[in-house]
């Protein structure tokens, strides 16, 4: 799937997460609402302006090994690991294709945010079967619901 398609999928899932959180009365802040690139440092700065928050960066993955499939959740701090675990469990129980687990990631948006932060890879678009699944709006809604479910589960355990 081409890069433009990937960005649109990410934004679609993010907007679905936002809608679900707002319907539960939770405040959200998006780093982008349109197909525009926001520098990584700017994303972290936007997040750091919101006290008592969490940061969730939503992506779709790709690999030269086209057999790889499943979501992944990355963290870089102990608080991020706790949040990543909750989101990964939720994805595993709600989404076809499941999850490959949680992993430490030394990503700028995770390093430079001051709150619990995760980077969610929703699936591998390089895997033809998973790419077709991710192109389906019902599947993307399940991904969003799983991310929200993990966020809410983590919030209850605070």
mmCIF file with all atom_site columns, N, CA and C in Angstrom, residues 73-145:
data_model
loop_
_atom_site.group_PDB
_atom_site.id
_atom_site.type_symbol
_atom_site.label_atom_id
_atom_site.label_alt_id
_atom_site.label_comp_id
_atom_site.label_asym_id
_atom_site.label_entity_id
_atom_site.label_seq_id
_atom_site.pdbx_PDB_ins_code
_atom_site.Cartn_x
_atom_site.Cartn_y
_atom_site.Cartn_z
_atom_site.occupancy
_atom_site.B_iso_or_equiv
_atom_site.pdbx_formal_charge
_atom_site.auth_seq_id
_atom_site.auth_comp_id
_atom_site.auth_asym_id
_atom_site.auth_atom_id
_atom_site.pdbx_PDB_model_num
ATOM 1   N N  . UNK A 1 73  ? 2.827   -2.740  19.930 1.00 0.00 ? 73  UNK A N  1
ATOM 2   C CA . UNK A 1 73  ? 2.734   -1.518  20.721 1.00 0.00 ? 73  UNK A CA 1
ATOM 3   C C  . UNK A 1 73  ? 4.105   -1.266  21.338 1.00 0.00 ? 73  UNK A C  1
ATOM 4   N N  . UNK A 1 74  ? 4.625   -0.061  21.111 1.00 0.00 ? 74  UNK A N  1
ATOM 5   C CA . UNK A 1 74  ? 5.953   0.327   21.586 1.00 0.00 ? 74  UNK A CA 1
ATOM 6   C C  . UNK A 1 74  ? 5.851   1.315   22.742 1.00 0.00 ? 74  UNK A C  1
ATOM 7   N N  . UNK A 1 75  ? 6.838   1.270   23.625 1.00 0.00 ? 75  UNK A N  1
ATOM 8   C CA . UNK A 1 75  ? 6.923   2.152   24.788 1.00 0.00 ? 75  UNK A CA 1
ATOM 9   C C  . UNK A 1 75  ? 8.399   2.475   25.023 1.00 0.00 ? 75  UNK A C  1
ATOM 10  N N  . UNK A 1 76  ? 8.677   3.487   25.849 1.00 0.00 ? 76  UNK A N  1
ATOM 11  C CA . UNK A 1 76  ? 10.075  3.747   26.216 1.00 0.00 ? 76  UNK A CA 1
ATOM 12  C C  . UNK A 1 76  ? 10.255  4.012   27.706 1.00 0.00 ? 76  UNK A C  1
ATOM 13  N N  . UNK A 1 77  ? 9.172   4.033   28.479 1.00 0.00 ? 77  UNK A N  1
ATOM 14  C CA . UNK A 1 77  ? 9.271   4.240   29.928 1.00 0.00 ? 77  UNK A CA 1
ATOM 15  C C  . UNK A 1 77  ? 8.443   3.184   30.640 1.00 0.00 ? 77  UNK A C  1
ATOM 16  N N  . UNK A 1 78  ? 8.628   3.056   31.944 1.00 0.00 ? 78  UNK A N  1
ATOM 17  C CA . UNK A 1 78  ? 7.852   2.065   32.699 1.00 0.00 ? 78  UNK A CA 1
ATOM 18  C C  . UNK A 1 78  ? 6.359   2.397   32.673 1.00 0.00 ? 78  UNK A C  1
ATOM 19  N N  . UNK A 1 79  ? 6.024   3.674   32.737 1.00 0.00 ? 79  UNK A N  1
ATOM 20  C CA . UNK A 1 79  ? 4.608   4.058   32.658 1.00 0.00 ? 79  UNK A CA 1
ATOM 21  C C  . UNK A 1 79  ? 4.056   3.793   31.256 1.00 0.00 ? 79  UNK A C  1
ATOM 22  N N  . UNK A 1 80  ? 4.871   3.996   30.251 1.00 0.00 ? 80  UNK A N  1
ATOM 23  C CA . UNK A 1 80  ? 4.473   3.680   28.891 1.00 0.00 ? 80  UNK A CA 1
ATOM 24  C C  . UNK A 1 80  ? 4.309   2.175   28.696 1.00 0.00 ? 80  UNK A C  1
ATOM 25  N N  . UNK A 1 81  ? 5.163   1.381   29.342 1.00 0.00 ? 81  UNK A N  1
ATOM 26  C CA . UNK A 1 81  ? 5.072   -0.074  29.235 1.00 0.00 ? 81  UNK A CA 1
ATOM 27  C C  . UNK A 1 81  ? 3.747   -0.568  29.795 1.00 0.00 ? 81  UNK A C  1
ATOM 28  N N  . UNK A 1 82  ? 3.336   0.004   30.897 1.00 0.00 ? 82  UNK A N  1
ATOM 29  C CA . UNK A 1 82  ? 2.070   -0.361  31.536 1.00 0.00 ? 82  UNK A CA 1
ATOM 30  C C  . UNK A 1 82  ? 0.906   -0.047  30.591 1.00 0.00 ? 82  UNK A C  1
ATOM 31  N N  . UNK A 1 83  ? 0.933   1.107   29.948 1.00 0.00 ? 83  UNK A N  1
ATOM 32  C CA . UNK A 1 83  ? -0.106  1.500   28.996 1.00 0.00 ? 83  UNK A CA 1
ATOM 33  C C  . UNK A 1 83  ? -0.060  0.610   27.750 1.00 0.00 ? 83  UNK A C  1
ATOM 34  N N  . UNK A 1 84  ? 1.144   0.328   27.257 1.00 0.00 ? 84  UNK A N  1
ATOM 35  C CA . UNK A 1 84  ? 1.307   -0.538  26.085 1.00 0.00 ? 84  UNK A CA 1
ATOM 36  C C  . UNK A 1 84  ? 0.727   -1.925  26.358 1.00 0.00 ? 84  UNK A C  1
ATOM 37  N N  . UNK A 1 85  ? 0.945   -2.443  27.548 1.00 0.00 ? 85  UNK A N  1
ATOM 38  C CA . UNK A 1 85  ? 0.418   -3.765  27.900 1.00 0.00 ? 85  UNK A CA 1
ATOM 39  C C  . UNK A 1 85  ? -1.100  -3.782  27.847 1.00 0.00 ? 85  UNK A C  1
ATOM 40  N N  . UNK A 1 86  ? -1.725  -2.743  28.388 1.00 0.00 ? 86  UNK A N  1
ATOM 41  C CA . UNK A 1 86  ? -3.191  -2.677  28.397 1.00 0.00 ? 86  UNK A CA 1
ATOM 42  C C  . UNK A 1 86  ? -3.739  -2.599  26.973 1.00 0.00 ? 86  UNK A C  1
ATOM 43  N N  . UNK A 1 87  ? -3.121  -1.798  26.124 1.00 0.00 ? 87  UNK A N  1
ATOM 44  C CA . UNK A 1 87  ? -3.585  -1.664  24.739 1.00 0.00 ? 87  UNK A CA 1
ATOM 45  C C  . UNK A 1 87  ? -3.343  -2.966  23.969 1.00 0.00 ? 87  UNK A C  1
ATOM 46  N N  . UNK A 1 88  ? -2.194  -3.592  24.167 1.00 0.00 ? 88  UNK A N  1
ATOM 47  C CA . UNK A 1 88  ? -1.887  -4.842  23.476 1.00 0.00 ? 88  UNK A CA 1
ATOM 48  C C  . UNK A 1 88  ? -2.880  -5.940  23.864 1.00 0.00 ? 88  UNK A C  1
ATOM 49  N N  . UNK A 1 89  ? -3.193  -6.052  25.149 1.00 0.00 ? 89  UNK A N  1
ATOM 50  C CA . UNK A 1 89  ? -4.185  -7.048  25.588 1.00 0.00 ? 89  UNK A CA 1
ATOM 51  C C  . UNK A 1 89  ? -5.533  -6.798  24.934 1.00 0.00 ? 89  UNK A C  1
ATOM 52  N N  . UNK A 1 90  ? -5.916  -5.546  24.827 1.00 0.00 ? 90  UNK A N  1
ATOM 53  C CA . UNK A 1 90  ? -7.191  -5.195  24.229 1.00 0.00 ? 90  UNK A CA 1
ATOM 54  C C  . UNK A 1 90  ? -7.202  -5.538  22.737 1.00 0.00 ? 90  UNK A C  1
ATOM 55  N N  . UNK A 1 91  ? -6.129  -5.252  22.033 1.00 0.00 ? 91  UNK A N  1
ATOM 56  C CA . UNK A 1 91  ? -6.036  -5.592  20.611 1.00 0.00 ? 91  UNK A CA 1
ATOM 57  C C  . UNK A 1 91  ? -6.100  -7.103  20.438 1.00 0.00 ? 91  UNK A C  1
ATOM 58  N N  . UNK A 1 92  ? -5.368  -7.829  21.269 1.00 0.00 ? 92  UNK A N  1
ATOM 59  C CA . UNK A 1 92  ? -5.340  -9.291  21.163 1.00 0.00 ? 92  UNK A CA 1
ATOM 60  C C  . UNK A 1 92  ? -6.731  -9.884  21.314 1.00 0.00 ? 92  UNK A C  1
ATOM 61  N N  . UNK A 1 93  ? -7.538  -9.323  22.201 1.00 0.00 ? 93  UNK A N  1
ATOM 62  C CA . UNK A 1 93  ? -8.854  -9.907  22.472 1.00 0.00 ? 93  UNK A CA 1
ATOM 63  C C  . UNK A 1 93  ? -9.952  -9.416  21.523 1.00 0.00 ? 93  UNK A C  1
ATOM 64  N N  . UNK A 1 94  ? -9.713  -8.335  20.768 1.00 0.00 ? 94  UNK A N  1
ATOM 65  C CA . UNK A 1 94  ? -10.789 -7.736  19.969 1.00 0.00 ? 94  UNK A CA 1
ATOM 66  C C  . UNK A 1 94  ? -10.570 -7.685  18.465 1.00 0.00 ? 94  UNK A C  1
ATOM 67  N N  . UNK A 1 95  ? -9.337  -7.895  18.009 1.00 0.00 ? 95  UNK A N  1
ATOM 68  C CA . UNK A 1 95  ? -9.020  -7.611  16.609 1.00 0.00 ? 95  UNK A CA 1
ATOM 69  C C  . UNK A 1 95  ? -8.477  -8.849  15.899 1.00 0.00 ? 95  UNK A C  1
ATOM 70  N N  . UNK A 1 96  ? -9.034  -9.157  14.724 1.00 0.00 ? 96  UNK A N  1
ATOM 71  C CA . UNK A 1 96  ? -8.510  -10.239 13.887 1.00 0.00 ? 96  UNK A CA 1
ATOM 72  C C  . UNK A 1 96  ? -7.061  -9.918  13.541 1.00 0.00 ? 96  UNK A C  1
ATOM 73  N N  . UNK A 1 97  ? -6.222  -10.897 13.580 1.00 0.00 ? 97  UNK A N  1
ATOM 74  C CA . UNK A 1 97  ? -4.800  -10.669 13.308 1.00 0.00 ? 97  UNK A CA 1
ATOM 75  C C  . UNK A 1 97  ? -4.017  -10.464 14.582 1.00 0.00 ? 97  UNK A C  1
ATOM 76  N N  . UNK A 1 98  ? -4.717  -10.045 15.644 1.00 0.00 ? 98  UNK A N  1
ATOM 77  C CA . UNK A 1 98  ? -4.105  -9.940  16.964 1.00 0.00 ? 98  UNK A CA 1
ATOM 78  C C  . UNK A 1 98  ? -2.923  -9.016  17.054 1.00 0.00 ? 98  UNK A C  1
ATOM 79  N N  . UNK A 1 99  ? -2.017  -9.384  17.931 1.00 0.00 ? 99  UNK A N  1
ATOM 80  C CA . UNK A 1 99  ? -0.859  -8.551  18.212 1.00 0.00 ? 99  UNK A CA 1
ATOM 81  C C  . UNK A 1 99  ? 0.393   -9.399  18.341 1.00 0.00 ? 99  UNK A C  1
ATOM 82  N N  . UNK A 1 100 ? 1.498   -8.812  17.988 1.00 0.00 ? 100 UNK A N  1
ATOM 83  C CA . UNK A 1 100 ? 2.791   -9.465  18.149 1.00 0.00 ? 100 UNK A CA 1
ATOM 84  C C  . UNK A 1 100 ? 3.374   -9.163  19.518 1.00 0.00 ? 100 UNK A C  1
ATOM 85  N N  . UNK A 1 101 ? 2.727   -8.256  20.275 1.00 0.00 ? 101 UNK A N  1
ATOM 86  C CA . UNK A 1 101 ? 3.164   -7.954  21.632 1.00 0.00 ? 101 UNK A CA 1
ATOM 87  C C  . UNK A 1 101 ? 3.600   -6.519  21.808 1.00 0.00 ? 101 UNK A C  1
ATOM 88  N N  . UNK A 1 102 ? 4.273   -6.289  22.943 1.00 0.00 ? 102 UNK A N  1
ATOM 89  C CA . UNK A 1 102 ? 4.795   -4.956  23.246 1.00 0.00 ? 102 UNK A CA 1
ATOM 90  C C  . UNK A 1 102 ? 6.316   -4.990  23.160 1.00 0.00 ? 102 UNK A C  1
ATOM 91  N N  . UNK A 1 103 ? 6.888   -3.851  22.785 1.00 0.00 ? 103 UNK A N  1
ATOM 92  C CA . UNK A 1 103 ? 8.322   -3.771  22.575 1.00 0.00 ? 103 UNK A CA 1
ATOM 93  C C  . UNK A 1 103 ? 8.843   -2.413  23.033 1.00 0.00 ? 103 UNK A C  1
ATOM 94  N N  . UNK A 1 104 ? 10.073  -2.407  23.553 1.00 0.00 ? 104 UNK A N  1
ATOM 95  C CA . UNK A 1 104 ? 10.739  -1.143  23.834 1.00 0.00 ? 104 UNK A CA 1
ATOM 96  C C  . UNK A 1 104 ? 11.068  -0.486  22.499 1.00 0.00 ? 104 UNK A C  1
ATOM 97  N N  . UNK A 1 105 ? 10.805  0.822   22.402 1.00 0.00 ? 105 UNK A N  1
ATOM 98  C CA . UNK A 1 105 ? 11.130  1.556   21.187 1.00 0.00 ? 105 UNK A CA 1
ATOM 99  C C  . UNK A 1 105 ? 11.754  2.896   21.537 1.00 0.00 ? 105 UNK A C  1
ATOM 100 N N  . UNK A 1 106 ? 12.894  3.161   20.969 1.00 0.00 ? 106 UNK A N  1
ATOM 101 C CA . UNK A 1 106 ? 13.606  4.412   21.245 1.00 0.00 ? 106 UNK A CA 1
ATOM 102 C C  . UNK A 1 106 ? 13.187  5.481   20.228 1.00 0.00 ? 106 UNK A C  1
ATOM 103 N N  . UNK A 1 107 ? 11.889  5.688   20.102 1.00 0.00 ? 107 UNK A N  1
ATOM 104 C CA . UNK A 1 107 ? 11.350  6.644   19.137 1.00 0.00 ? 107 UNK A CA 1
ATOM 105 C C  . UNK A 1 107 ? 11.255  8.035   19.748 1.00 0.00 ? 107 UNK A C  1
ATOM 106 N N  . UNK A 1 108 ? 11.518  9.030   18.933 1.00 0.00 ? 108 UNK A N  1
ATOM 107 C CA . UNK A 1 108 ? 11.532  10.421  19.401 1.00 0.00 ? 108 UNK A CA 1
ATOM 108 C C  . UNK A 1 108 ? 10.236  10.799  20.111 1.00 0.00 ? 108 UNK A C  1
ATOM 109 N N  . UNK A 1 109 ? 9.078   10.425  19.547 1.00 0.00 ? 109 UNK A N  1
ATOM 110 C CA . UNK A 1 109 ? 7.802   10.813  20.174 1.00 0.00 ? 109 UNK A CA 1
ATOM 111 C C  . UNK A 1 109 ? 7.602   10.123  21.519 1.00 0.00 ? 109 UNK A C  1
ATOM 112 N N  . UNK A 1 110 ? 8.265   9.000   21.733 1.00 0.00 ? 110 UNK A N  1
ATOM 113 C CA . UNK A 1 110 ? 8.181   8.332   23.031 1.00 0.00 ? 110 UNK A CA 1
ATOM 114 C C  . UNK A 1 110 ? 9.206   8.901   24.010 1.00 0.00 ? 110 UNK A C  1
ATOM 115 N N  . UNK A 1 111 ? 10.382  9.207   23.523 1.00 0.00 ? 111 UNK A N  1
ATOM 116 C CA . UNK A 1 111 ? 11.452  9.761   24.376 1.00 0.00 ? 111 UNK A CA 1
ATOM 117 C C  . UNK A 1 111 ? 11.140  11.164  24.856 1.00 0.00 ? 111 UNK A C  1
ATOM 118 N N  . UNK A 1 112 ? 10.533  11.983  23.993 1.00 0.00 ? 112 UNK A N  1
ATOM 119 C CA . UNK A 1 112 ? 10.393  13.402  24.294 1.00 0.00 ? 112 UNK A CA 1
ATOM 120 C C  . UNK A 1 112 ? 9.060   13.793  24.921 1.00 0.00 ? 112 UNK A C  1
ATOM 121 N N  . UNK A 1 113 ? 8.190   12.829  25.156 1.00 0.00 ? 113 UNK A N  1
ATOM 122 C CA . UNK A 1 113 ? 6.928   13.131  25.833 1.00 0.00 ? 113 UNK A CA 1
ATOM 123 C C  . UNK A 1 113 ? 7.112   12.878  27.322 1.00 0.00 ? 113 UNK A C  1
ATOM 124 N N  . UNK A 1 114 ? 6.444   13.693  28.122 1.00 0.00 ? 114 UNK A N  1
ATOM 125 C CA . UNK A 1 114 ? 6.609   13.646  29.579 1.00 0.00 ? 114 UNK A CA 1
ATOM 126 C C  . UNK A 1 114 ? 5.577   12.768  30.266 1.00 0.00 ? 114 UNK A C  1
ATOM 127 N N  . UNK A 1 115 ? 4.626   12.247  29.531 1.00 0.00 ? 115 UNK A N  1
ATOM 128 C CA . UNK A 1 115 ? 3.554   11.435  30.091 1.00 0.00 ? 115 UNK A CA 1
ATOM 129 C C  . UNK A 1 115 ? 3.711   9.994   29.607 1.00 0.00 ? 115 UNK A C  1
ATOM 130 N N  . UNK A 1 116 ? 2.889   9.076   30.130 1.00 0.00 ? 116 UNK A N  1
ATOM 131 C CA . UNK A 1 116 ? 2.917   7.729   29.547 1.00 0.00 ? 116 UNK A CA 1
ATOM 132 C C  . UNK A 1 116 ? 2.640   7.841   28.045 1.00 0.00 ? 116 UNK A C  1
ATOM 133 N N  . UNK A 1 117 ? 3.485   7.207   27.237 1.00 0.00 ? 117 UNK A N  1
ATOM 134 C CA . UNK A 1 117 ? 3.372   7.346   25.785 1.00 0.00 ? 117 UNK A CA 1
ATOM 135 C C  . UNK A 1 117 ? 3.570   5.999   25.118 1.00 0.00 ? 117 UNK A C  1
ATOM 136 N N  . UNK A 1 118 ? 2.782   5.765   24.070 1.00 0.00 ? 118 UNK A N  1
ATOM 137 C CA . UNK A 1 118 ? 2.893   4.535   23.294 1.00 0.00 ? 118 UNK A CA 1
ATOM 138 C C  . UNK A 1 118 ? 2.802   4.858   21.813 1.00 0.00 ? 118 UNK A C  1
ATOM 139 N N  . UNK A 1 119 ? 3.377   3.985   21.018 1.00 0.00 ? 119 UNK A N  1
ATOM 140 C CA . UNK A 1 119 ? 3.253   4.038   19.574 1.00 0.00 ? 119 UNK A CA 1
ATOM 141 C C  . UNK A 1 119 ? 2.590   2.724   19.173 1.00 0.00 ? 119 UNK A C  1
ATOM 142 N N  . UNK A 1 120 ? 1.407   2.814   18.592 1.00 0.00 ? 120 UNK A N  1
ATOM 143 C CA . UNK A 1 120 ? 0.640   1.632   18.212 1.00 0.00 ? 120 UNK A CA 1
ATOM 144 C C  . UNK A 1 120 ? 0.777   1.409   16.715 1.00 0.00 ? 120 UNK A C  1
ATOM 145 N N  . UNK A 1 121 ? 1.343   0.263   16.348 1.00 0.00 ? 121 UNK A N  1
ATOM 146 C CA . UNK A 1 121 ? 1.387   -0.174  14.951 1.00 0.00 ? 121 UNK A CA 1
ATOM 147 C C  . UNK A 1 121 ? 0.174   -1.081  14.770 1.00 0.00 ? 121 UNK A C  1
ATOM 148 N N  . UNK A 1 122 ? -0.766  -0.667  13.949 1.00 0.00 ? 122 UNK A N  1
ATOM 149 C CA . UNK A 1 122 ? -2.050  -1.369  13.821 1.00 0.00 ? 122 UNK A CA 1
ATOM 150 C C  . UNK A 1 122 ? -1.997  -2.606  12.938 1.00 0.00 ? 122 UNK A C  1
ATOM 151 N N  . UNK A 1 123 ? -0.918  -2.810  12.224 1.00 0.00 ? 123 UNK A N  1
ATOM 152 C CA . UNK A 1 123 ? -0.799  -3.980  11.367 1.00 0.00 ? 123 UNK A CA 1
ATOM 153 C C  . UNK A 1 123 ? 0.220   -3.741  10.270 1.00 0.00 ? 123 UNK A C  1
ATOM 154 N N  . UNK A 1 124 ? 0.574   -4.817  9.577  1.00 0.00 ? 124 UNK A N  1
ATOM 155 C CA . UNK A 1 124 ? 1.577   -4.764  8.514  1.00 0.00 ? 124 UNK A CA 1
ATOM 156 C C  . UNK A 1 124 ? 0.900   -4.689  7.153  1.00 0.00 ? 124 UNK A C  1
ATOM 157 N N  . UNK A 1 125 ? 1.007   -3.534  6.517  1.00 0.00 ? 125 UNK A N  1
ATOM 158 C CA . UNK A 1 125 ? 0.410   -3.361  5.191  1.00 0.00 ? 125 UNK A CA 1
ATOM 159 C C  . UNK A 1 125 ? 1.193   -4.091  4.108  1.00 0.00 ? 125 UNK A C  1
ATOM 160 N N  . UNK A 1 126 ? 2.395   -4.532  4.431  1.00 0.00 ? 126 UNK A N  1
ATOM 161 C CA . UNK A 1 126 ? 3.196   -5.308  3.486  1.00 0.00 ? 126 UNK A CA 1
ATOM 162 C C  . UNK A 1 126 ? 2.695   -6.750  3.376  1.00 0.00 ? 126 UNK A C  1
ATOM 163 N N  . UNK A 1 127 ? 1.871   -7.172  4.311  1.00 0.00 ? 127 UNK A N  1
ATOM 164 C CA . UNK A 1 127 ? 1.225   -8.484  4.271  1.00 0.00 ? 127 UNK A CA 1
ATOM 165 C C  . UNK A 1 127 ? -0.108  -8.304  3.548  1.00 0.00 ? 127 UNK A C  1
ATOM 166 N N  . UNK A 1 128 ? -0.261  -8.952  2.393  1.00 0.00 ? 128 UNK A N  1
ATOM 167 C CA . UNK A 1 128 ? -1.446  -8.704  1.552  1.00 0.00 ? 128 UNK A CA 1
ATOM 168 C C  . UNK A 1 128 ? -2.755  -8.985  2.285  1.00 0.00 ? 128 UNK A C  1
ATOM 169 N N  . UNK A 1 129 ? -2.820  -10.061 3.040  1.00 0.00 ? 129 UNK A N  1
ATOM 170 C CA . UNK A 1 129 ? -4.047  -10.392 3.766  1.00 0.00 ? 129 UNK A CA 1
ATOM 171 C C  . UNK A 1 129 ? -4.361  -9.316  4.803  1.00 0.00 ? 129 UNK A C  1
ATOM 172 N N  . UNK A 1 130 ? -3.327  -8.892  5.533  1.00 0.00 ? 130 UNK A N  1
ATOM 173 C CA . UNK A 1 130 ? -3.549  -7.866  6.554  1.00 0.00 ? 130 UNK A CA 1
ATOM 174 C C  . UNK A 1 130 ? -3.868  -6.509  5.915  1.00 0.00 ? 130 UNK A C  1
ATOM 175 N N  . UNK A 1 131 ? -3.251  -6.205  4.794  1.00 0.00 ? 131 UNK A N  1
ATOM 176 C CA . UNK A 1 131 ? -3.536  -4.936  4.105  1.00 0.00 ? 131 UNK A CA 1
ATOM 177 C C  . UNK A 1 131 ? -5.005  -4.877  3.693  1.00 0.00 ? 131 UNK A C  1
ATOM 178 N N  . UNK A 1 132 ? -5.521  -5.980  3.193  1.00 0.00 ? 132 UNK A N  1
ATOM 179 C CA . UNK A 1 132 ? -6.943  -6.015  2.827  1.00 0.00 ? 132 UNK A CA 1
ATOM 180 C C  . UNK A 1 132 ? -7.830  -5.826  4.050  1.00 0.00 ? 132 UNK A C  1
ATOM 181 N N  . UNK A 1 133 ? -7.454  -6.451  5.142  1.00 0.00 ? 133 UNK A N  1
ATOM 182 C CA . UNK A 1 133 ? -8.214  -6.306  6.393  1.00 0.00 ? 133 UNK A CA 1
ATOM 183 C C  . UNK A 1 133 ? -8.184  -4.847  6.859  1.00 0.00 ? 133 UNK A C  1
ATOM 184 N N  . UNK A 1 134 ? -7.012  -4.234  6.813  1.00 0.00 ? 134 UNK A N  1
ATOM 185 C CA . UNK A 1 134 ? -6.859  -2.847  7.285  1.00 0.00 ? 134 UNK A CA 1
ATOM 186 C C  . UNK A 1 134 ? -7.588  -1.850  6.384  1.00 0.00 ? 134 UNK A C  1
ATOM 187 N N  . UNK A 1 135 ? -7.797  -2.213  5.130  1.00 0.00 ? 135 UNK A N  1
ATOM 188 C CA . UNK A 1 135 ? -8.530  -1.338  4.211  1.00 0.00 ? 135 UNK A CA 1
ATOM 189 C C  . UNK A 1 135 ? -10.023 -1.305  4.540  1.00 0.00 ? 135 UNK A C  1
ATOM 190 N N  . UNK A 1 136 ? -10.485 -2.258  5.324  1.00 0.00 ? 136 UNK A N  1
ATOM 191 C CA . UNK A 1 136 ? -11.902 -2.365  5.683  1.00 0.00 ? 136 UNK A CA 1
ATOM 192 C C  . UNK A 1 136 ? -12.247 -1.439  6.852  1.00 0.00 ? 136 UNK A C  1
ATOM 193 N N  . UNK A 1 137 ? -13.269 -0.610  6.675  1.00 0.00 ? 137 UNK A N  1
ATOM 194 C CA . UNK A 1 137 ? -13.634 0.347   7.728  1.00 0.00 ? 137 UNK A CA 1
ATOM 195 C C  . UNK A 1 137 ? -14.059 -0.348  9.017  1.00 0.00 ? 137 UNK A C  1
ATOM 196 N N  . UNK A 1 138 ? -14.723 -1.498  8.919  1.00 0.00 ? 138 UNK A N  1
ATOM 197 C CA . UNK A 1 138 ? -15.146 -2.217  10.126 1.00 0.00 ? 138 UNK A CA 1
ATOM 198 C C  . UNK A 1 138 ? -13.923 -2.686  10.924 1.00 0.00 ? 138 UNK A C  1
ATOM 199 N N  . UNK A 1 139 ? -12.883 -3.110  10.222 1.00 0.00 ? 139 UNK A N  1
ATOM 200 C CA . UNK A 1 139 ? -11.653 -3.535  10.908 1.00 0.00 ? 139 UNK A CA 1
ATOM 201 C C  . UNK A 1 139 ? -10.992 -2.337  11.600 1.00 0.00 ? 139 UNK A C  1
ATOM 202 N N  . UNK A 1 140 ? -10.936 -1.216  10.912 1.00 0.00 ? 140 UNK A N  1
ATOM 203 C CA . UNK A 1 140 ? -10.326 -0.019  11.525 1.00 0.00 ? 140 UNK A CA 1
ATOM 204 C C  . UNK A 1 140 ? -11.135 0.432   12.738 1.00 0.00 ? 140 UNK A C  1
ATOM 205 N N  . UNK A 1 141 ? -12.447 0.250   12.704 1.00 0.00 ? 141 UNK A N  1
ATOM 206 C CA . UNK A 1 141 ? -13.256 0.576   13.876 1.00 0.00 ? 141 UNK A CA 1
ATOM 207 C C  . UNK A 1 141 ? -12.909 -0.362  15.039 1.00 0.00 ? 141 UNK A C  1
ATOM 208 N N  . UNK A 1 142 ? -12.684 -1.631  14.742 1.00 0.00 ? 142 UNK A N  1
ATOM 209 C CA . UNK A 1 142 ? -12.285 -2.582  15.788 1.00 0.00 ? 142 UNK A CA 1
ATOM 210 C C  . UNK A 1 142 ? -10.934 -2.197  16.373 1.00 0.00 ? 142 UNK A C  1
ATOM 211 N N  . UNK A 1 143 ? -10.016 -1.751  15.513 1.00 0.00 ? 143 UNK A N  1
ATOM 212 C CA . UNK A 1 143 ? -8.714  -1.289  16.000 1.00 0.00 ? 143 UNK A CA 1
ATOM 213 C C  . UNK A 1 143 ? -8.886  -0.102  16.943 1.00 0.00 ? 143 UNK A C  1
ATOM 214 N N  . UNK A 1 144 ? -9.701  0.869   16.518 1.00 0.00 ? 144 UNK A N  1
ATOM 215 C CA . UNK A 1 144 ? -9.939  2.049   17.353 1.00 0.00 ? 144 UNK A CA 1
ATOM 216 C C  . UNK A 1 144 ? -10.585 1.642   18.673 1.00 0.00 ? 144 UNK A C  1
ATOM 217 N N  . UNK A 1 145 ? -11.585 0.768   18.608 1.00 0.00 ? 145 UNK A N  1
ATOM 218 C CA . UNK A 1 145 ? -12.258 0.308   19.830 1.00 0.00 ? 145 UNK A CA 1
ATOM 219 C C  . UNK A 1 145 ? -11.281 -0.409  20.758 1.00 0.00 ? 145 UNK A C  1
#
